[in-house]
CSV table of C-alpha atoms in Angstrom, one decimal:
chain,number,residue,atom,x,y,z
F,1,MET,CA,-156.9,-140.9,117.3
F,2,VAL,CA,-159.1,-143.1,119.5
F,3,THR,CA,-162.7,-143.0,118.5
F,4,SER,CA,-165.5,-142.2,121.0
F,5,ALA,CA,-166.0,-144.7,123.8
F,6,ILE,CA,-169.8,-144.4,123.6
F,7,SER,CA,-171.3,-147.7,122.6
F,8,SER,CA,-174.0,-148.1,120.1
F,9,ARG,CA,-176.0,-149.9,122.9
F,10,LYS,CA,-178.3,-147.9,125.0
F,11,ARG,CA,-176.7,-146.4,128.1
F,12,GLU,CA,-178.2,-145.5,131.4
F,13,THR,CA,-177.7,-142.0,132.8
F,14,ARG,CA,-176.3,-141.4,136.2
F,15,ASP,CA,-176.0,-138.1,138.0
F,16,SER,CA,-172.9,-139.2,139.9
F,17,VAL,CA,-170.9,-142.4,140.5
F,18,VAL,CA,-168.4,-143.6,143.1
F,19,ILE,CA,-165.8,-146.1,141.9
F,20,ARG,CA,-163.1,-147.7,144.0
F,21,PHE,CA,-160.2,-149.6,142.5
F,22,ALA,CA,-158.6,-152.0,144.9
F,23,GLY,CA,-155.8,-154.6,144.8
F,24,ASP,CA,-152.4,-155.6,146.1
F,25,SER,CA,-149.9,-152.8,146.5
F,26,GLY,CA,-148.2,-154.1,143.3
F,27,ASP,CA,-151.3,-154.1,141.2
F,28,GLY,CA,-151.1,-150.5,140.1
F,29,MET,CA,-154.3,-149.2,141.6
F,30,GLN,CA,-153.0,-145.7,142.2
F,31,VAL,CA,-152.0,-145.5,138.5
F,32,THR,CA,-155.3,-146.9,137.4
F,33,GLY,CA,-157.3,-144.5,139.5
F,34,SER,CA,-155.1,-141.5,138.4
F,35,GLN,CA,-155.6,-142.3,134.7
F,36,PHE,CA,-159.3,-142.8,135.2
F,37,THR,CA,-159.4,-139.5,136.9
F,38,LEU,CA,-157.6,-137.8,134.0
F,39,GLU,CA,-160.1,-139.2,131.5
F,40,THR,CA,-163.0,-138.2,133.8
F,41,ALA,CA,-161.7,-134.6,133.9
F,42,LEU,CA,-161.4,-134.5,130.1
F,43,ALA,CA,-164.9,-135.8,129.9
F,44,GLY,CA,-166.1,-132.7,131.7
F,45,SER,CA,-167.2,-134.2,135.0
F,46,ASP,CA,-166.7,-132.6,138.4
F,47,PHE,CA,-164.9,-135.0,140.7
F,48,SER,CA,-163.0,-135.7,144.0
F,49,THR,CA,-160.6,-138.5,144.6
F,50,PHE,CA,-159.2,-140.3,147.6
F,51,PRO,CA,-156.0,-142.5,147.2
F,52,ASP,CA,-155.7,-145.1,150.0
F,53,PHE,CA,-152.1,-146.1,150.3
F,54,PRO,CA,-150.9,-149.3,152.1
F,55,ALA,CA,-148.2,-149.3,154.7
F,56,GLU,CA,-144.8,-148.2,153.5
F,57,ILE,CA,-143.3,-151.4,154.8
F,58,ARG,CA,-144.8,-153.7,152.2
F,59,ALA,CA,-147.0,-156.5,153.5
F,60,PRO,CA,-146.8,-160.0,152.0
F,61,THR,CA,-148.5,-160.2,148.6
F,62,GLY,CA,-152.1,-161.0,148.8
F,63,THR,CA,-152.7,-160.1,152.4
F,64,THR,CA,-155.3,-157.7,153.7
F,65,PHE,CA,-152.5,-155.4,155.1
F,66,GLY,CA,-151.2,-154.8,151.7
F,67,VAL,CA,-154.4,-153.7,150.0
F,68,SER,CA,-154.1,-150.4,148.0
F,69,ALA,CA,-157.1,-148.5,146.8
F,70,PHE,CA,-158.1,-145.4,144.9
F,71,GLN,CA,-161.6,-143.9,145.0
F,72,ILE,CA,-163.1,-141.4,142.7
F,73,HIS,CA,-166.5,-139.7,143.0
F,74,PHE,CA,-167.6,-137.9,139.8
F,75,GLY,CA,-170.8,-136.4,138.6
F,76,SER,CA,-172.7,-133.7,136.7
F,77,SER,CA,-172.9,-131.3,139.6
F,78,ASP,CA,-170.6,-130.0,142.3
F,79,VAL,CA,-168.8,-133.0,143.9
F,80,MET,CA,-167.6,-132.0,147.4
F,81,THR,CA,-166.3,-135.3,148.8
F,82,PRO,CA,-164.7,-138.5,147.5
F,83,GLY,CA,-168.0,-140.3,148.5
F,84,ASP,CA,-169.0,-142.8,151.2
F,85,ALA,CA,-171.0,-145.5,149.6
F,86,VAL,CA,-169.3,-147.1,146.6
F,87,ASP,CA,-171.3,-147.9,143.4
F,88,VAL,CA,-168.6,-150.0,141.7
F,89,LEU,CA,-165.8,-151.9,143.3
F,90,VAL,CA,-162.9,-153.3,141.3
F,91,ALA,CA,-161.3,-156.1,143.4
F,92,MET,CA,-158.2,-157.5,141.9
F,93,ASN,CA,-157.8,-160.2,144.6
F,94,PRO,CA,-159.6,-161.7,147.6
F,95,ALA,CA,-157.9,-159.5,150.0
F,96,ALA,CA,-159.2,-156.4,148.2
F,97,LEU,CA,-162.7,-157.8,148.3
F,98,THR,CA,-162.7,-158.6,152.0
F,99,VAL,CA,-161.3,-155.2,152.9
F,100,GLU,CA,-163.3,-153.0,150.7
F,101,LEU,CA,-166.7,-154.8,150.3
F,102,ARG,CA,-168.2,-153.2,153.4
F,103,ASP,CA,-168.4,-149.9,151.6
F,104,LEU,CA,-170.2,-151.2,148.5
F,105,LYS,CA,-173.8,-150.2,148.1
F,106,ILE,CA,-176.5,-152.9,148.2
F,107,GLY,CA,-177.1,-153.7,144.6
F,108,GLY,CA,-173.7,-152.2,143.7
F,109,THR,CA,-171.4,-153.7,141.1
F,110,VAL,CA,-168.2,-155.7,142.0
F,111,ILE,CA,-165.8,-156.6,139.3
F,112,VAL,CA,-163.3,-159.4,140.2
F,113,ASP,CA,-160.4,-161.2,138.6
F,114,THR,CA,-161.4,-164.8,139.0
F,115,ALA,CA,-157.8,-166.1,138.4
F,116,ALA,CA,-156.8,-164.4,141.7
F,117,PHE,CA,-159.3,-166.3,143.7
F,118,ASN,CA,-157.2,-169.4,144.1
F,119,GLU,CA,-156.7,-171.4,147.3
F,120,ARG,CA,-153.6,-169.6,148.3
F,121,ASN,CA,-155.0,-166.1,148.0
F,122,LEU,CA,-158.2,-167.1,149.6
F,123,SER,CA,-156.3,-168.4,152.6
F,124,LYS,CA,-154.3,-165.2,152.9
F,125,ALA,CA,-157.5,-163.2,152.9
F,126,ALA,CA,-159.0,-165.4,155.6
F,127,TYR,CA,-161.7,-166.9,153.4
F,128,ALA,CA,-162.9,-170.3,154.5
F,129,ARG,CA,-164.5,-170.8,151.1
F,130,ASN,CA,-164.5,-169.0,147.8
F,131,PRO,CA,-167.1,-166.1,148.0
F,132,LEU,CA,-167.6,-166.4,144.3
F,133,ASP,CA,-169.1,-169.9,144.7
F,134,ASP,CA,-171.6,-169.3,147.5
F,135,ASP,CA,-174.4,-166.7,148.1
F,136,SER,CA,-172.4,-164.3,150.2
F,137,LEU,CA,-172.3,-161.8,147.3
F,138,ALA,CA,-176.0,-162.3,146.4
F,139,LYS,CA,-176.9,-158.7,147.3
F,140,TYR,CA,-174.5,-157.3,144.7
F,141,GLN,CA,-174.1,-157.5,140.9
F,142,VAL,CA,-170.9,-159.6,140.5
F,143,LEU,CA,-169.0,-159.4,137.2
F,144,ARG,CA,-166.5,-162.3,137.1
F,145,PHE,CA,-163.8,-162.1,134.5
F,146,ASP,CA,-160.5,-164.0,134.2
F,147,ILE,CA,-158.7,-160.7,133.8
F,148,THR,CA,-155.3,-162.4,134.2
F,149,LYS,CA,-155.9,-164.6,131.1
F,150,LEU,CA,-157.6,-161.9,129.1
F,151,THR,CA,-154.7,-159.7,129.7
F,152,ALA,CA,-152.1,-162.4,128.9
F,153,ASP,CA,-154.0,-163.0,125.6
F,154,ALA,CA,-154.0,-159.3,124.7
F,155,VAL,CA,-150.3,-158.8,125.3
F,156,LYS,CA,-149.1,-162.2,123.9
F,157,PRO,CA,-148.0,-160.7,120.5
F,158,HIS,CA,-145.5,-158.4,122.4
F,159,GLY,CA,-143.5,-161.3,123.9
F,160,LEU,CA,-143.7,-160.3,127.5
F,161,SER,CA,-142.8,-162.7,130.3
F,162,SER,CA,-145.6,-164.0,132.6
F,163,ARG,CA,-144.7,-161.5,135.3
F,164,GLU,CA,-144.6,-158.6,132.9
F,165,ALA,CA,-148.0,-159.6,131.4
F,166,HIS,CA,-149.4,-159.8,134.9
F,167,LEU,CA,-148.4,-156.2,135.6
F,168,CYS,CA,-150.7,-155.1,132.7
F,169,ARG,CA,-153.9,-156.3,134.4
F,170,ASN,CA,-154.7,-152.9,135.7
F,171,MET,CA,-154.7,-151.4,132.2
F,172,TRP,CA,-157.2,-154.1,131.1
F,173,ALA,CA,-159.4,-153.2,134.1
F,174,LEU,CA,-159.0,-149.5,133.3
F,175,GLY,CA,-160.1,-150.1,129.7
F,176,LEU,CA,-163.2,-151.9,130.8
F,177,LEU,CA,-164.2,-149.1,133.3
F,178,LEU,CA,-163.5,-146.4,130.6
F,179,TRP,CA,-165.9,-148.2,128.3
F,180,MET,CA,-168.6,-148.5,131.1
F,181,TYR,CA,-168.7,-144.7,131.6
F,182,GLY,CA,-168.1,-143.6,128.0
F,183,HIS,CA,-164.7,-142.2,128.6
F,184,GLU,CA,-162.0,-141.8,126.0
F,185,ARG,CA,-158.6,-143.5,126.1
F,186,THR,CA,-156.5,-141.0,124.2
F,187,ALA,CA,-154.9,-139.3,127.2
F,188,THR,CA,-154.0,-142.6,128.8
F,189,ILE,CA,-152.4,-143.9,125.6
F,190,GLU,CA,-150.4,-140.8,125.3
F,191,TRP,CA,-149.3,-141.1,128.9
F,192,LEU,CA,-148.3,-144.7,128.4
F,193,ASN,CA,-146.2,-143.8,125.4
F,194,ARG,CA,-144.5,-141.0,127.4
F,195,LYS,CA,-143.9,-143.1,130.5
F,196,PHE,CA,-142.4,-146.0,128.6
F,197,ALA,CA,-140.7,-144.0,125.9
F,198,LYS,CA,-137.5,-146.0,126.5
F,199,LYS,CA,-139.4,-149.3,126.6
F,200,PRO,CA,-141.7,-149.2,123.6
F,201,VAL,CA,-142.6,-152.9,123.9
F,202,ILE,CA,-143.9,-152.3,127.4
F,203,ALA,CA,-145.9,-149.3,126.2
F,204,ALA,CA,-147.4,-151.2,123.4
F,205,ALA,CA,-148.3,-154.1,125.7
F,206,ASN,CA,-150.1,-151.9,128.2
F,207,ILE,CA,-151.9,-150.1,125.4
F,208,ALA,CA,-153.0,-153.5,124.0
F,209,ALA,CA,-154.3,-154.5,127.4
F,210,LEU,CA,-156.2,-151.1,127.7
F,211,ASN,CA,-157.8,-151.6,124.3
F,212,ALA,CA,-158.7,-155.2,125.1
F,213,GLY,CA,-160.5,-154.3,128.2
F,214,HIS,CA,-162.4,-151.6,126.4
F,215,ALA,CA,-163.2,-153.9,123.5
F,216,PHE,CA,-164.4,-156.6,125.9
F,217,GLY,CA,-167.0,-154.2,127.3
F,218,GLU,CA,-168.0,-153.2,123.8
F,219,THR,CA,-168.6,-156.7,122.6
F,220,ALA,CA,-169.6,-158.8,125.7
F,221,GLU,CA,-173.1,-160.2,125.5
F,222,MET,CA,-174.0,-159.6,129.1
F,223,PRO,CA,-176.7,-156.8,128.9
F,224,GLU,CA,-178.3,-157.7,132.2
F,225,HIS,CA,-175.1,-157.1,134.1
F,226,LEU,CA,-172.6,-155.3,131.9
F,227,VAL,CA,-174.3,-152.1,130.8
F,228,GLY,CA,-172.8,-148.7,129.8
F,229,TYR,CA,-173.5,-145.5,131.6
F,230,VAL,CA,-173.5,-141.8,130.8
F,231,VAL,CA,-172.7,-139.1,133.4
F,232,PRO,CA,-173.6,-135.7,131.9
F,233,ARG,CA,-171.0,-133.0,131.8
F,234,ALA,CA,-170.9,-130.7,134.8
F,235,VAL,CA,-171.9,-127.1,134.2
F,236,THR,CA,-168.8,-124.9,134.8
F,237,GLN,CA,-168.1,-121.2,134.4
F,238,PRO,CA,-165.6,-120.3,131.7
F,239,GLY,CA,-162.1,-119.7,133.2
F,240,ARG,CA,-158.8,-121.3,134.2
F,241,TYR,CA,-159.1,-124.1,136.7
F,242,ARG,CA,-156.4,-125.9,138.7
F,243,THR,CA,-156.4,-129.4,140.1
F,244,VAL,CA,-155.7,-129.3,143.8
F,245,SER,CA,-154.7,-132.3,145.9
F,246,GLY,CA,-155.5,-132.7,149.6
F,247,THR,CA,-151.8,-132.3,150.3
F,248,GLU,CA,-151.7,-129.0,148.5
F,249,GLY,CA,-154.8,-127.8,150.2
F,250,LEU,CA,-153.3,-128.7,153.6
F,251,ALA,CA,-150.1,-126.8,152.8
F,252,TRP,CA,-151.9,-123.7,151.6
F,253,GLY,CA,-154.2,-123.9,154.7
F,254,LEU,CA,-151.1,-123.9,157.0
F,255,VAL,CA,-149.7,-120.8,155.2
F,256,ALA,CA,-153.1,-119.1,155.3
F,257,GLY,CA,-153.3,-119.8,159.1
F,258,LEU,CA,-149.8,-118.5,159.5
F,259,ARG,CA,-150.7,-115.2,157.9
F,260,ALA,CA,-154.1,-114.9,159.6
F,261,ALA,CA,-152.4,-115.4,163.0
F,262,GLY,CA,-149.9,-112.6,162.2
F,263,ILE,CA,-146.9,-115.0,162.5
F,264,GLU,CA,-144.0,-114.5,160.2
F,265,LYS,CA,-142.5,-118.0,160.2
F,266,MET,CA,-143.5,-121.6,160.8
F,267,VAL,CA,-141.4,-124.8,161.1
F,268,PHE,CA,-142.5,-128.1,159.6
F,269,ALA,CA,-140.5,-131.1,160.5
F,270,GLY,CA,-141.2,-134.3,158.6
F,271,TYR,CA,-139.8,-137.7,157.6
F,272,PRO,CA,-140.1,-138.7,153.9
F,273,ILE,CA,-142.6,-141.5,153.8
F,274,THR,CA,-145.7,-141.9,151.6
F,275,PRO,CA,-148.0,-139.9,151.7
F,276,ALA,CA,-146.3,-137.4,154.1
F,277,SER,CA,-143.4,-136.9,151.6
F,278,ALA,CA,-145.7,-134.9,149.3
F,279,LEU,CA,-146.6,-132.4,152.1
F,280,LEU,CA,-142.9,-131.9,152.9
F,281,HIS,CA,-142.1,-131.3,149.2
F,282,THR,CA,-145.0,-128.8,148.8
F,283,LEU,CA,-144.1,-126.8,151.9
F,284,ALA,CA,-140.4,-126.7,150.9
F,285,ASN,CA,-141.5,-124.7,147.8
F,286,LEU,CA,-143.3,-122.1,150.0
F,287,ARG,CA,-140.2,-120.7,151.6
F,288,THR,CA,-141.0,-117.2,150.4
F,289,TYR,CA,-144.2,-117.3,152.6
F,290,GLY,CA,-142.2,-117.9,155.8
F,291,VAL,CA,-142.2,-121.7,155.8
F,292,VAL,CA,-139.1,-123.5,157.1
F,293,THR,CA,-138.9,-127.2,156.5
F,294,PHE,CA,-136.8,-129.7,158.3
F,295,GLN,CA,-136.2,-133.2,157.0
F,296,ALA,CA,-135.6,-135.6,159.9
F,297,GLU,CA,-134.1,-139.1,159.8
F,298,ASP,CA,-137.2,-140.7,161.3
F,299,GLU,CA,-140.6,-140.0,162.9
F,300,ILE,CA,-139.1,-139.7,166.4
F,301,ALA,CA,-136.6,-137.1,165.3
F,302,ALA,CA,-139.4,-135.2,163.4
F,303,SER,CA,-141.5,-135.1,166.6
F,304,GLY,CA,-138.5,-133.9,168.6
F,305,ALA,CA,-137.7,-131.2,166.1
F,306,SER,CA,-141.0,-129.5,167.0
F,307,ALA,CA,-139.1,-127.6,169.7
F,308,LEU,CA,-136.9,-125.9,167.1
F,309,ARG,CA,-137.2,-122.2,166.4
F,310,PRO,CA,-136.7,-120.8,162.9
F,311,CYS,CA,-133.6,-118.7,162.5
F,312,THR,CA,-133.9,-115.1,161.7
F,313,ALA,CA,-131.5,-115.2,158.7
């Protein structure tokens, strides 16, 4: 069992926090955000999330068009939105920094992987010079870590290739953020073991990276920058709760509107593409409520299908 993530060092209390994980579409930011959300829920916080997917046609690695992000707003009271101003930005490369920095609060914290800020990546992100070497980030608290190397060191005993080790960086970053906010790692470790049940070496390496990021926060002698925080548990009424995504909320809203308007059936035509696929899948399971779904071959066909009328059978 993983012991409590609360450090012996004094932690600052925050009523609410907005964190955004951002990186290339292959950096696993959606996974990182989802697992942080799971641990946040288990910690007793109220929260709202916003996954920001890149284009389905994958942009060249390291470009601003390929940035993927996941934002979570969590706190000790009712959280109604994913948040606007960001308290902590995790930027895995220069492209993520240049795209997402505009939403970071003045005085907010930005965590970067210094290894990614090389000449090639800086050029792809349209940086004339390295922002880590000038005063362009002076109004923020910048935490610079060679996450790439720290991850490689953590997973080295497991014999991974350089590419495989690179793919574990998101777990190292997750471990650090879990430490910063006093969250556990147990659920994430269990999830990794399930996900890579047929690849135990990969599971072990990712867990090693996760633990290394957490241990780094625990032991780093950087009290002026790297401090831990506590977000008190939200007060909730006893009962059964259900996690609802925006997609599910939209689907249920369409059905509620259907019933409120006194209409028996509705047709939804869609083309499977992230994130619209989830809406098509959700509505397909609501046939008993009068929903007819039509999977088209592309967006144009889906638009043309709007003229279809549901059959009476």
